[in-house]
């Protein structure tokens, strides 16, 4: 009887000493959510490491990190919010890197009677609201504001802007028909069957849509390896399936 007690005690001790599966928390720009989820699944299959994703506007995520919410890797839809955290010493030194790029497109509800065409002409004929990420803090909205400055001036559209708290919210406004037109990333338009592509905004009308990624200063040990994986050919191929381009292209 004592022998069985000793065996049971040993088994319990071994189980108790087994290291828990590491979980990494990734703060990802809303526009990357679906792609990052698939990349995370592939990484988990390779390593057994769990990836939890917190997706929101880059500005919201940066503020959350600033306030001390636990995060291991941050993916920002523009360099501004990455540099914001870097200046505060909240990122690992020399960690930030350019990860992806994207483009801006004009969209309409799938059942819209409007036909695709010249973006400037479509904006000129706009009747009703124009959905986009809130230009006061959402990267997609800030890029869109820059573009609108070159398409007749932002003030011309300012009172008709229907701002979303992230780019997916702007997409949803158009999907529901709450706005006849919207400006979102090409990757977001590609995911939705409830909108149609009306045209691509001139890439010279706004700053390059550049995504950056970095390891947070207080990240878990495994975070740098995941950042390296994000830049790998395997991960980049997954991002490409969602329409993202490599950084700088």
GROMACS .gro file of C-alpha atoms in nm:
model
  249
    1UNK     CA    1   0.000   0.000   0.000
    2UNK     CA    2   0.282   0.236   0.092
    3UNK     CA    3   0.445   0.161  -0.244
    4UNK     CA    4   0.135   0.278  -0.435
    5UNK     CA    5   0.117   0.592  -0.222
    6UNK     CA    6   0.479   0.670  -0.311
    7UNK     CA    7   0.414   0.613  -0.684
    8UNK     CA    8   0.109   0.838  -0.674
    9UNK     CA    9   0.303   1.108  -0.488
   10UNK     CA   10   0.581   1.091  -0.747
   11UNK     CA   11   0.337   1.125  -1.037
   12UNK     CA   12   0.167   1.423  -0.877
   13UNK     CA   13   0.505   1.585  -0.816
   14UNK     CA   14   0.611   1.534  -1.177
   15UNK     CA   15   0.288   1.683  -1.309
   16UNK     CA   16   0.326   1.975  -1.071
   17UNK     CA   17   0.680   2.043  -1.198
   18UNK     CA   18   0.579   2.035  -1.565
   19UNK     CA   19   0.618   2.388  -1.708
   20UNK     CA   20   0.296   2.553  -1.813
   21UNK     CA   21   0.243   2.622  -2.182
   22UNK     CA   22   0.368   2.972  -2.250
   23UNK     CA   23   0.108   3.220  -2.366
   24UNK     CA   24   0.203   3.536  -2.554
   25UNK     CA   25  -0.027   3.835  -2.582
   26UNK     CA   26  -0.018   4.020  -2.912
   27UNK     CA   27  -0.170   4.367  -2.944
   28UNK     CA   28  -0.258   4.390  -3.314
   29UNK     CA   29  -0.401   4.671  -3.525
   30UNK     CA   30  -0.765   4.593  -3.608
   31UNK     CA   31  -0.693   4.565  -3.980
   32UNK     CA   32  -0.449   4.279  -3.918
   33UNK     CA   33  -0.672   4.075  -3.687
   34UNK     CA   34  -0.773   3.796  -3.926
   35UNK     CA   35  -0.426   3.757  -4.073
   36UNK     CA   36  -0.251   3.765  -3.736
   37UNK     CA   37  -0.494   3.505  -3.603
   38UNK     CA   38  -0.396   3.268  -3.883
   39UNK     CA   39  -0.026   3.341  -3.836
   40UNK     CA   40  -0.067   3.276  -3.464
   41UNK     CA   41  -0.239   2.943  -3.531
   42UNK     CA   42   0.048   2.836  -3.756
   43UNK     CA   43   0.300   2.938  -3.491
   44UNK     CA   44   0.114   2.753  -3.220
   45UNK     CA   45   0.110   2.439  -3.434
   46UNK     CA   46   0.489   2.463  -3.474
   47UNK     CA   47   0.582   2.553  -3.118
   48UNK     CA   48   0.292   2.476  -2.885
   49UNK     CA   49   0.301   2.836  -2.764
   50UNK     CA   50  -0.041   2.994  -2.730
   51UNK     CA   51  -0.106   3.337  -2.878
   52UNK     CA   52  -0.379   3.563  -2.742
   53UNK     CA   53  -0.475   3.855  -2.966
   54UNK     CA   54  -0.607   4.190  -2.854
   55UNK     CA   55  -0.720   4.375  -3.168
   56UNK     CA   56  -0.817   4.742  -3.176
   57UNK     CA   57  -0.707   5.073  -3.324
   58UNK     CA   58  -0.330   5.121  -3.297
   59UNK     CA   59  -0.386   5.434  -3.091
   60UNK     CA   60  -0.605   5.246  -2.842
   61UNK     CA   61  -0.352   4.965  -2.813
   62UNK     CA   62  -0.063   5.206  -2.761
   63UNK     CA   63  -0.253   5.381  -2.483
   64UNK     CA   64  -0.331   5.045  -2.321
   65UNK     CA   65   0.037   4.950  -2.328
   66UNK     CA   66   0.124   5.291  -2.186
   67UNK     CA   67  -0.118   5.229  -1.898
   68UNK     CA   68   0.052   4.900  -1.818
   69UNK     CA   69  -0.177   4.642  -1.972
   70UNK     CA   70   0.026   4.321  -2.020
   71UNK     CA   71   0.141   4.275  -2.379
   72UNK     CA   72   0.432   4.095  -2.542
   73UNK     CA   73   0.423   4.208  -2.906
   74UNK     CA   74   0.267   4.518  -3.061
   75UNK     CA   75   0.167   4.548  -3.428
   76UNK     CA   76   0.085   4.906  -3.525
   77UNK     CA   77  -0.084   5.025  -3.844
   78UNK     CA   78   0.148   5.325  -3.863
   79UNK     CA   79   0.492   5.422  -3.730
   80UNK     CA   80   0.355   5.707  -3.518
   81UNK     CA   81   0.219   5.495  -3.235
   82UNK     CA   82   0.522   5.266  -3.239
   83UNK     CA   83   0.754   5.564  -3.201
   84UNK     CA   84   0.526   5.701  -2.928
   85UNK     CA   85   0.593   5.393  -2.715
   86UNK     CA   86   0.958   5.380  -2.814
   87UNK     CA   87   1.014   5.734  -2.686
   88UNK     CA   88   0.879   5.627  -2.348
   89UNK     CA   89   1.112   5.330  -2.326
   90UNK     CA   90   0.826   5.081  -2.341
   91UNK     CA   91   0.974   4.874  -2.625
   92UNK     CA   92   1.278   4.649  -2.632
   93UNK     CA   93   1.574   4.838  -2.774
   94UNK     CA   94   1.627   4.787  -3.150
   95UNK     CA   95   1.314   4.571  -3.166
   96UNK     CA   96   1.076   4.782  -3.383
   97UNK     CA   97   1.073   4.671  -3.746
   98UNK     CA   98   0.871   4.738  -4.059
   99UNK     CA   99   0.646   4.439  -4.106
  100UNK     CA  100   0.385   4.503  -4.378
  101UNK     CA  101   0.232   4.760  -4.609
  102UNK     CA  102  -0.118   4.824  -4.741
  103UNK     CA  103  -0.321   5.062  -4.959
  104UNK     CA  104  -0.637   5.270  -4.923
  105UNK     CA  105  -0.950   5.204  -5.125
  106UNK     CA  106  -1.290   5.362  -5.171
  107UNK     CA  107  -1.582   5.127  -5.105
  108UNK     CA  108  -1.962   5.130  -5.132
  109UNK     CA  109  -2.234   4.890  -5.010
  110UNK     CA  110  -2.254   4.580  -5.228
  111UNK     CA  111  -2.601   4.677  -5.349
  112UNK     CA  112  -2.506   5.036  -5.431
  113UNK     CA  113  -2.615   5.167  -5.771
  114UNK     CA  114  -2.284   5.354  -5.799
  115UNK     CA  115  -2.032   5.216  -6.045
  116UNK     CA  116  -1.658   5.188  -5.982
  117UNK     CA  117  -1.459   5.466  -6.140
  118UNK     CA  118  -1.234   5.762  -6.079
  119UNK     CA  119  -1.201   5.821  -5.704
  120UNK     CA  120  -1.199   6.199  -5.738
  121UNK     CA  121  -1.521   6.193  -5.943
  122UNK     CA  122  -1.693   5.961  -5.697
  123UNK     CA  123  -1.597   6.181  -5.403
  124UNK     CA  124  -1.716   6.491  -5.591
  125UNK     CA  125  -2.057   6.333  -5.636
  126UNK     CA  126  -2.084   6.210  -5.276
  127UNK     CA  127  -2.430   6.242  -5.124
  128UNK     CA  128  -2.448   6.156  -4.756
  129UNK     CA  129  -2.180   6.041  -4.515
  130UNK     CA  130  -1.826   5.926  -4.580
  131UNK     CA  131  -1.714   5.648  -4.343
  132UNK     CA  132  -1.354   5.627  -4.230
  133UNK     CA  133  -1.151   5.564  -3.919
  134UNK     CA  134  -1.162   5.857  -3.679
  135UNK     CA  135  -0.894   6.089  -3.823
  136UNK     CA  136  -0.809   6.225  -3.479
  137UNK     CA  137  -0.638   5.902  -3.375
  138UNK     CA  138  -0.708   5.601  -3.604
  139UNK     CA  139  -0.423   5.542  -3.852
  140UNK     CA  140  -0.657   5.449  -4.141
  141UNK     CA  141  -0.851   5.770  -4.080
  142UNK     CA  142  -0.534   5.977  -4.064
  143UNK     CA  143  -0.416   5.836  -4.396
  144UNK     CA  144  -0.764   5.902  -4.539
  145UNK     CA  145  -0.757   6.261  -4.416
  146UNK     CA  146  -0.426   6.316  -4.592
  147UNK     CA  147  -0.573   6.173  -4.912
  148UNK     CA  148  -0.886   6.388  -4.889
  149UNK     CA  149  -0.664   6.696  -4.859
  150UNK     CA  150  -0.541   6.619  -5.210
  151UNK     CA  151  -0.890   6.529  -5.334
  152UNK     CA  152  -1.037   6.875  -5.297
  153UNK     CA  153  -0.949   6.947  -4.934
  154UNK     CA  154  -1.048   6.772  -4.612
  155UNK     CA  155  -1.270   7.059  -4.495
  156UNK     CA  156  -1.492   6.988  -4.791
  157UNK     CA  157  -1.586   6.654  -4.635
  158UNK     CA  158  -1.530   6.720  -4.264
  159UNK     CA  159  -1.895   6.768  -4.168
  160UNK     CA  160  -1.998   6.449  -4.347
  161UNK     CA  161  -1.737   6.221  -4.194
  162UNK     CA  162  -1.881   5.919  -4.013
  163UNK     CA  163  -1.586   5.827  -3.788
  164UNK     CA  164  -1.521   5.475  -3.666
  165UNK     CA  165  -1.313   5.391  -3.359
  166UNK     CA  166  -1.108   5.165  -3.586
  167UNK     CA  167  -1.101   5.078  -3.954
  168UNK     CA  168  -1.328   4.775  -3.909
  169UNK     CA  169  -1.595   5.004  -3.763
  170UNK     CA  170  -1.574   5.223  -4.074
  171UNK     CA  171  -1.611   4.911  -4.288
  172UNK     CA  172  -1.918   4.810  -4.087
  173UNK     CA  173  -2.084   5.148  -4.147
  174UNK     CA  174  -2.065   5.090  -4.522
  175UNK     CA  175  -2.170   4.724  -4.493
  176UNK     CA  176  -2.485   4.834  -4.313
  177UNK     CA  177  -2.556   5.111  -4.563
  178UNK     CA  178  -2.510   5.385  -4.304
  179UNK     CA  179  -2.268   5.556  -4.543
  180UNK     CA  180  -2.280   5.542  -4.925
  181UNK     CA  181  -1.900   5.552  -4.945
  182UNK     CA  182  -1.610   5.474  -4.715
  183UNK     CA  183  -1.233   5.471  -4.715
  184UNK     CA  184  -1.065   5.163  -4.568
  185UNK     CA  185  -0.759   4.948  -4.624
  186UNK     CA  186  -0.761   4.726  -4.931
  187UNK     CA  187  -0.724   4.422  -4.705
  188UNK     CA  188  -1.043   4.506  -4.514
  189UNK     CA  189  -1.246   4.556  -4.832
  190UNK     CA  190  -1.118   4.222  -4.956
  191UNK     CA  191  -1.256   4.041  -4.652
  192UNK     CA  192  -1.613   4.166  -4.688
  193UNK     CA  193  -1.879   4.042  -4.929
  194UNK     CA  194  -2.109   4.325  -4.821
  195UNK     CA  195  -1.910   4.600  -4.991
  196UNK     CA  196  -1.772   4.655  -5.337
  197UNK     CA  197  -1.451   4.819  -5.446
  198UNK     CA  198  -1.504   5.155  -5.613
  199UNK     CA  199  -1.141   5.254  -5.668
  200UNK     CA  200  -0.794   5.272  -5.517
  201UNK     CA  201  -0.673   5.601  -5.374
  202UNK     CA  202  -0.362   5.750  -5.528
  203UNK     CA  203  -0.075   5.622  -5.310
  204UNK     CA  204   0.102   5.958  -5.349
  205UNK     CA  205  -0.194   6.135  -5.185
  206UNK     CA  206  -0.101   6.004  -4.839
  207UNK     CA  207   0.193   5.870  -4.642
  208UNK     CA  208   0.283   5.507  -4.715
  209UNK     CA  209   0.060   5.269  -4.518
  210UNK     CA  210   0.331   5.102  -4.315
  211UNK     CA  211   0.283   4.848  -4.037
  212UNK     CA  212   0.546   4.808  -3.767
  213UNK     CA  213   0.594   4.538  -3.506
  214UNK     CA  214   0.796   4.529  -3.185
  215UNK     CA  215   0.853   4.339  -2.865
  216UNK     CA  216   0.734   4.518  -2.551
  217UNK     CA  217   1.004   4.600  -2.293
  218UNK     CA  218   0.853   4.375  -2.024
  219UNK     CA  219   0.759   4.094  -2.263
  220UNK     CA  220   0.787   3.725  -2.188
  221UNK     CA  221   1.100   3.540  -2.295
  222UNK     CA  222   0.938   3.387  -2.605
  223UNK     CA  223   0.822   3.718  -2.757
  224UNK     CA  224   1.134   3.788  -2.969
  225UNK     CA  225   1.099   3.448  -3.136
  226UNK     CA  226   0.741   3.528  -3.235
  227UNK     CA  227   0.849   3.863  -3.376
  228UNK     CA  228   1.111   3.680  -3.582
  229UNK     CA  229   0.842   3.441  -3.704
  230UNK     CA  230   0.620   3.732  -3.811
  231UNK     CA  231   0.899   3.834  -4.049
  232UNK     CA  232   0.959   3.482  -4.181
  233UNK     CA  233   0.868   3.371  -4.534
  234UNK     CA  234   0.603   3.138  -4.389
  235UNK     CA  235   0.426   3.416  -4.198
  236UNK     CA  236   0.465   3.665  -4.482
  237UNK     CA  237   0.298   3.416  -4.718
  238UNK     CA  238  -0.002   3.405  -4.484
  239UNK     CA  239  -0.018   3.785  -4.471
  240UNK     CA  240  -0.004   3.789  -4.852
  241UNK     CA  241  -0.311   3.565  -4.866
  242UNK     CA  242  -0.499   3.844  -4.692
  243UNK     CA  243  -0.370   4.104  -4.937
  244UNK     CA  244  -0.090   4.254  -4.732
  245UNK     CA  245   0.237   4.345  -4.898
  246UNK     CA  246   0.582   4.315  -4.743
  247UNK     CA  247   0.698   4.627  -4.564
  248UNK     CA  248   0.822   4.898  -4.794
  249UNK     CA  249   0.646   4.777  -5.110
   0.00000   0.00000   0.00000
